[in-house]
CSV table of C-alpha atoms in Angstrom, one decimal:
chain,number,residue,atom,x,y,z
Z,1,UNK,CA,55.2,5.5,-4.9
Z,2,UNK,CA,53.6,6.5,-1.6
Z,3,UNK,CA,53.6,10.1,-2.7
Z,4,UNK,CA,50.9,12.3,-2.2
Z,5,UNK,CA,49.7,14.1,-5.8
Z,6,UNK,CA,48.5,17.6,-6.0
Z,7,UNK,CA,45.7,18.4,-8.3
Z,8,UNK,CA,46.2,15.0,-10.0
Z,9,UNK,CA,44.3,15.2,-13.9
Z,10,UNK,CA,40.7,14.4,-14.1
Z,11,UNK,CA,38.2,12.9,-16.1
Z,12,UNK,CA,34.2,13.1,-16.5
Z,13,UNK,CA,32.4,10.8,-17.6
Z,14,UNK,CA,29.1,10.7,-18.7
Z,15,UNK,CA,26.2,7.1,-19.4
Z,16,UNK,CA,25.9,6.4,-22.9
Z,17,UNK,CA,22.4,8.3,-23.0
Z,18,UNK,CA,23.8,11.5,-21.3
Z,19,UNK,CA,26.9,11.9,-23.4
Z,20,UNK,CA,25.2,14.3,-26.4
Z,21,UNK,CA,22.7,15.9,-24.2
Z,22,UNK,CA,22.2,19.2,-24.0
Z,23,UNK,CA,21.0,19.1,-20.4
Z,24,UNK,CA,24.4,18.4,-18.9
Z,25,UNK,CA,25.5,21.7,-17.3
Z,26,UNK,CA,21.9,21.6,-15.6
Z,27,UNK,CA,22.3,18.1,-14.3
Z,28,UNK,CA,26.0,18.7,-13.3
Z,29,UNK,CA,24.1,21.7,-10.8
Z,30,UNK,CA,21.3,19.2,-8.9
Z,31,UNK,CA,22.2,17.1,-5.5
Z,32,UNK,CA,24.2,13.8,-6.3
Z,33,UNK,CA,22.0,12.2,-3.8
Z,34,UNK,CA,19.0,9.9,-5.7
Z,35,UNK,CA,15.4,11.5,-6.3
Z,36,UNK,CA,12.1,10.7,-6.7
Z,37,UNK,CA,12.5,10.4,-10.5
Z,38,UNK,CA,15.6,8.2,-9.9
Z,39,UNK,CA,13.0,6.1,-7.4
Z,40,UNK,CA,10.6,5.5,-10.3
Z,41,UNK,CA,12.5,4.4,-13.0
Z,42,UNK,CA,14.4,2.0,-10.5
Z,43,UNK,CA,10.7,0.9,-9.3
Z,44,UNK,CA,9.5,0.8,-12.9
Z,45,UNK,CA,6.9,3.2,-12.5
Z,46,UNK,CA,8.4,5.3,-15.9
Z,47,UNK,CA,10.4,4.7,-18.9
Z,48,UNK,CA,14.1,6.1,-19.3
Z,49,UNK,CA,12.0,8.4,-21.2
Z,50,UNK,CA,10.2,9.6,-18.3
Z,51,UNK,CA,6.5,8.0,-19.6
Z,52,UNK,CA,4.6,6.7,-16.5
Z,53,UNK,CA,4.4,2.4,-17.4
Z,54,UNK,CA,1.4,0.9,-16.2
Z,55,UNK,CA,2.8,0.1,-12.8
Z,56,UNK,CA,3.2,3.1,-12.4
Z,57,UNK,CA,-0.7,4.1,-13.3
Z,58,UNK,CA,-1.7,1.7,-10.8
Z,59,UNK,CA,0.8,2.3,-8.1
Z,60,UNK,CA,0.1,6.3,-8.5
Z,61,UNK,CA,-3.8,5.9,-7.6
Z,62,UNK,CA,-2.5,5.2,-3.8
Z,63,UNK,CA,-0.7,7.1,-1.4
Z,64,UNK,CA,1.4,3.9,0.3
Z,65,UNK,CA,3.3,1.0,-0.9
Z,66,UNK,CA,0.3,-1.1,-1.4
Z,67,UNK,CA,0.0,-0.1,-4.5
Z,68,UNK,CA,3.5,-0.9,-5.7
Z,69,UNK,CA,1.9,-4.3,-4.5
Z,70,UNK,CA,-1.1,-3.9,-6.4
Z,71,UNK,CA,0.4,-3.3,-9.5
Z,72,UNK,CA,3.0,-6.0,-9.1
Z,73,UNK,CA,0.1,-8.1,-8.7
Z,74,UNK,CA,-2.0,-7.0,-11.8
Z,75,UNK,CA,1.6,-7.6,-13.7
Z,76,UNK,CA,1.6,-11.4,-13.1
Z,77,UNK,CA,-1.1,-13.2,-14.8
Z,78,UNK,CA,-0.7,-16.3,-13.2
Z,79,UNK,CA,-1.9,-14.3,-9.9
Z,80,UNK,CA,-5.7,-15.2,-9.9
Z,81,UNK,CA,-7.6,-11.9,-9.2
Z,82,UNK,CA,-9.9,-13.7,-6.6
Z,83,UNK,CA,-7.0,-14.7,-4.6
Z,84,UNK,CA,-5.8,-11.1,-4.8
Z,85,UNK,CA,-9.0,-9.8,-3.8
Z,86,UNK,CA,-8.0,-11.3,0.0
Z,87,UNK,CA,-4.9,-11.1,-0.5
Z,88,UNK,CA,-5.7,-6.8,0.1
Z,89,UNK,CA,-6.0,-7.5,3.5
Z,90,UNK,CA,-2.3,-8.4,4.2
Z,91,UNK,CA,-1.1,-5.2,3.3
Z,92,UNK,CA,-1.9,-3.6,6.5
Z,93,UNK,CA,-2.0,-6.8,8.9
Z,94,UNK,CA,0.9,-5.9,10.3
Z,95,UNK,CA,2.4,-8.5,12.7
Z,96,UNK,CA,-0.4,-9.7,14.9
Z,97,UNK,CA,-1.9,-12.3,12.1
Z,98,UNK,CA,1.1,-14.0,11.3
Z,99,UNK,CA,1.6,-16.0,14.5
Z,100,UNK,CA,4.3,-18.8,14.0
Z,101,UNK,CA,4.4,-18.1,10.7
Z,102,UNK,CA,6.4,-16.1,8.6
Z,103,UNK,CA,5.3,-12.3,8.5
Z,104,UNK,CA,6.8,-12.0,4.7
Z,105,UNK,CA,5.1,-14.8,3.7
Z,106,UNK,CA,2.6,-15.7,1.1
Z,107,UNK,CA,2.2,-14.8,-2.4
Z,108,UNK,CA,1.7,-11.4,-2.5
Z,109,UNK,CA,4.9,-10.6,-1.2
Z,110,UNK,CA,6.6,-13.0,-3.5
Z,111,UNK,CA,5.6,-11.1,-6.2
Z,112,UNK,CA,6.0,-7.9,-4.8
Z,113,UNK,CA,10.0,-9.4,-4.2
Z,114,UNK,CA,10.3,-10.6,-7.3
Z,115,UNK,CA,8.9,-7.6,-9.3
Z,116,UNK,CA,11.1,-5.1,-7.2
Z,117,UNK,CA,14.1,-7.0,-6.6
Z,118,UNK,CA,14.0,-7.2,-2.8
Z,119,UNK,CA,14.6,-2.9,-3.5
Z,120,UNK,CA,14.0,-0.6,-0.4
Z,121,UNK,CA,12.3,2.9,-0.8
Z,122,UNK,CA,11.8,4.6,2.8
Z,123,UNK,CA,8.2,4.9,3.6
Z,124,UNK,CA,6.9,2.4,0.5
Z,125,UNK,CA,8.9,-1.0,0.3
Z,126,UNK,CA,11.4,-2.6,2.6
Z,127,UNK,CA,13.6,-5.1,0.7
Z,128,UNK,CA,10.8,-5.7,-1.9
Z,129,UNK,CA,7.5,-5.4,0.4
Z,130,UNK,CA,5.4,-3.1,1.8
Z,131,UNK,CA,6.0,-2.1,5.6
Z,132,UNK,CA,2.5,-2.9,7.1
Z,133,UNK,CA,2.3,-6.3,5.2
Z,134,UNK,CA,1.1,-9.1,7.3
Z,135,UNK,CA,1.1,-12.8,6.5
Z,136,UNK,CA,-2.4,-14.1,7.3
Z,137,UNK,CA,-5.0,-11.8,7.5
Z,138,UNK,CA,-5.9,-12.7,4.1
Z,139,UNK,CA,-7.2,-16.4,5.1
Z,140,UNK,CA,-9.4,-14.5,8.1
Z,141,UNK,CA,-10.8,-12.5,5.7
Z,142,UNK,CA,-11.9,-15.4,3.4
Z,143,UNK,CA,-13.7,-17.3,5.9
Z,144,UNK,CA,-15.4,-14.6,7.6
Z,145,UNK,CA,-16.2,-13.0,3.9
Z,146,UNK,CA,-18.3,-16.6,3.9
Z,147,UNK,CA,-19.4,-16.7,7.3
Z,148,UNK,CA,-19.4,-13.3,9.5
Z,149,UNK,CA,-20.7,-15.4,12.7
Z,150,UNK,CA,-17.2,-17.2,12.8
Z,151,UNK,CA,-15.3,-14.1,13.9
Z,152,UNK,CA,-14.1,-14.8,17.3
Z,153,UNK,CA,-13.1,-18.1,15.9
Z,154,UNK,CA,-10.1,-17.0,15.0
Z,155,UNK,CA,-8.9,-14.9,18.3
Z,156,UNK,CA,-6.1,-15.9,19.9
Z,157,UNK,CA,-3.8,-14.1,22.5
Z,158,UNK,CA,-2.2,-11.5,20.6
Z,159,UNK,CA,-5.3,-11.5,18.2
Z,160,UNK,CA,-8.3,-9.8,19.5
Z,161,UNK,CA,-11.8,-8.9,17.7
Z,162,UNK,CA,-11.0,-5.5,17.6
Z,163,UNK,CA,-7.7,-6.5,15.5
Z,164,UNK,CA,-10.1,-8.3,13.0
Z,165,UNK,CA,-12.4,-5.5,12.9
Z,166,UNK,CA,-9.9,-2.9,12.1
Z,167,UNK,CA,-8.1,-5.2,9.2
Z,168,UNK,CA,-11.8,-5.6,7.9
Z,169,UNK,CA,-12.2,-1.3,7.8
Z,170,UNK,CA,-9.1,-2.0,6.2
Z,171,UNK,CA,-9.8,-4.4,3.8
Z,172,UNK,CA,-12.2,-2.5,2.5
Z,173,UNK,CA,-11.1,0.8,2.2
Z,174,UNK,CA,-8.4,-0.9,-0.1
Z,175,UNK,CA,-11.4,-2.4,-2.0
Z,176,UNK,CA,-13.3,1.2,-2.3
Z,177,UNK,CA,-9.8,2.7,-3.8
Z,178,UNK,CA,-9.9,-0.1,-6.2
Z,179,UNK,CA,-13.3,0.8,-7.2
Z,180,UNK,CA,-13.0,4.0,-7.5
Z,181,UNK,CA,-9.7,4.3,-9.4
Z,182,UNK,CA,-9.7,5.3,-13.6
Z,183,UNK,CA,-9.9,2.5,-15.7
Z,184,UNK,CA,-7.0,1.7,-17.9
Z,185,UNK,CA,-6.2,-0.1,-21.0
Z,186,UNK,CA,-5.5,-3.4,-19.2
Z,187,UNK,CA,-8.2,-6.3,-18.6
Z,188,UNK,CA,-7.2,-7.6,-15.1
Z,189,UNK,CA,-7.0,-4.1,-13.9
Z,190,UNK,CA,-10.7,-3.7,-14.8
Z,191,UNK,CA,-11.5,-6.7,-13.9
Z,192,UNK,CA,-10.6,-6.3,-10.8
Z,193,UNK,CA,-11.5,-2.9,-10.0
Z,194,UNK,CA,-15.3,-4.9,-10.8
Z,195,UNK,CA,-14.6,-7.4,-8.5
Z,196,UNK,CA,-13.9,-4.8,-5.8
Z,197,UNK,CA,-17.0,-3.2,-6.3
Z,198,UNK,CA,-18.9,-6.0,-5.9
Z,199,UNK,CA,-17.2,-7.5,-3.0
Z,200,UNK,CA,-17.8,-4.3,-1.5
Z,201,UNK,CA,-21.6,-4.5,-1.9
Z,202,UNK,CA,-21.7,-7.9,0.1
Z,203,UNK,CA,-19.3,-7.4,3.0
Z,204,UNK,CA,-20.6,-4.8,6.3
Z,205,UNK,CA,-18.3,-2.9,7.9
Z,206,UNK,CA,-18.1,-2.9,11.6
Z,207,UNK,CA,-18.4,0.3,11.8
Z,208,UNK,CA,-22.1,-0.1,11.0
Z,209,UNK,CA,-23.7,-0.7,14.5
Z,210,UNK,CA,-27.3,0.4,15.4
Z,211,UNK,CA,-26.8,3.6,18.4
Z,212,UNK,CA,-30.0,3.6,20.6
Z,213,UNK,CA,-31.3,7.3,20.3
Z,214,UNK,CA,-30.0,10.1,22.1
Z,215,UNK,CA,-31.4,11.3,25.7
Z,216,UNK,CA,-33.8,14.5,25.4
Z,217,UNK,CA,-30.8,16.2,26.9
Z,218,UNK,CA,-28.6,15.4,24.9
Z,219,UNK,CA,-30.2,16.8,22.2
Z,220,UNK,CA,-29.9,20.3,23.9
Z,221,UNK,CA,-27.2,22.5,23.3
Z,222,UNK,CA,-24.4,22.8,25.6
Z,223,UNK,CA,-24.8,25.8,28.0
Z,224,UNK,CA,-20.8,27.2,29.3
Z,225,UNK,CA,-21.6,29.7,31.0
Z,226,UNK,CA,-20.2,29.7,34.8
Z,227,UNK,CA,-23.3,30.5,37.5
Z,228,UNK,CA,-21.9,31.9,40.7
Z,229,UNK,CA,-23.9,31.2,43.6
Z,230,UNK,CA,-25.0,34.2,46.2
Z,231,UNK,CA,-24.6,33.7,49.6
């Protein structure tokens, strides 16, 4: 005891699944520290066999952790798809739509909890959710979706029109993805990717404003070059 050993005997050993592959010296050559494949099969998004699931379909139409939310989402049937459809806008509220509430609230990130086990990945989830969500942009949305004139309703001191627009460019830039993503062999998927089309169709972005026309000279092109006076 208390004896310092010198080149004590080693062992390696391997999972269950690694033990008879052929692929060992290769593996035994890559970085110890966790990869993207390691990410997805920890996420879900593929089989141990490396097959993408069908979270992983959905989540791989979008470039952020939305999607991991998304297809969370589509996973739970109990999760009515008009509900979701608002829902969309929480994933880039951020904090200003919360108020007293809880930021990490709502069902949405429930799901998105329970489906990933409250897992991190840097840039895409943070302990199971997405790191733009917002708690409550999703009820401004629903009311304004009925009644555009109600918009500055729902201002408040750290919640200005221009936050409302942007989470309504937002909204529906998450609803045009939707739309425009493949369809797959799942019914709420499609479903939903209808319902995002149609929503679409009804809701103006406010982005959309009538410009008066431009000044005759500003239809002129620009003249740079530098007149020097004579004296």
């Amino acid at each position: 005891h208390g004896v310092a050993l010198y080149k004590p005997a080693s062992r390696e050993s391997y999972p269950e699944k690694c033990k008879n592959c052929p692929q060992i010296p290769v593996c035994k050559k890559q970085s110890t520290s966790p990869g993207a494949v390691l990410n997805w099969l920890r996420l879900g998004l593929i089989t141990a066999e490396g097959k993408p699931t069908l979270r992983g379909r959905i989540a791989s139409f979008f470039s952020t952790g939305g999607g991991l939310a998304i297809a969370a989402a589509i996973e739970d049937e109990e999760y009515p798809l008009n509900e979701l459809l608002y829902d969309l806008a929480n994933l880039d509220a951020g904090f200003r739509f919360a108020g007293d509430e809880n930021r990490w609230g709502g069902r949405l990130a429930y799901v998105c909890k329970k489906t990933y086990n409250g897992q991190s990945a840097p840039g895409y989830l943070e302990h199971g959710v997405p790191p733009e969500y917002g708690f409550g942009a999703s009820e401004v949305i629903a009311a304004i979706h009925k009644n555009p004139e109600i918009k500055a309703q729902f201002t408040t001191p750290t919640l200005g029109v221009g936050d409302i627009d942007r989470i309504i460019i937002e909204w529906r830039s998450r609803m045009r993805q939707v739309a425009h993503s493949s369809e797959l062999n799942n019914e709420r998927w499609n479903a939903f990717k209808k319902l995002c089309k149609e929503t679409l169709n009804e809701v103006e972005s406010p982005t959309l404003t009538d410009l008066p026309p431009l000044e005759f000279s500003q239809t002129r092109r620009m003249e740079h070059t530098l007149i020097l006076r004579k004296h």
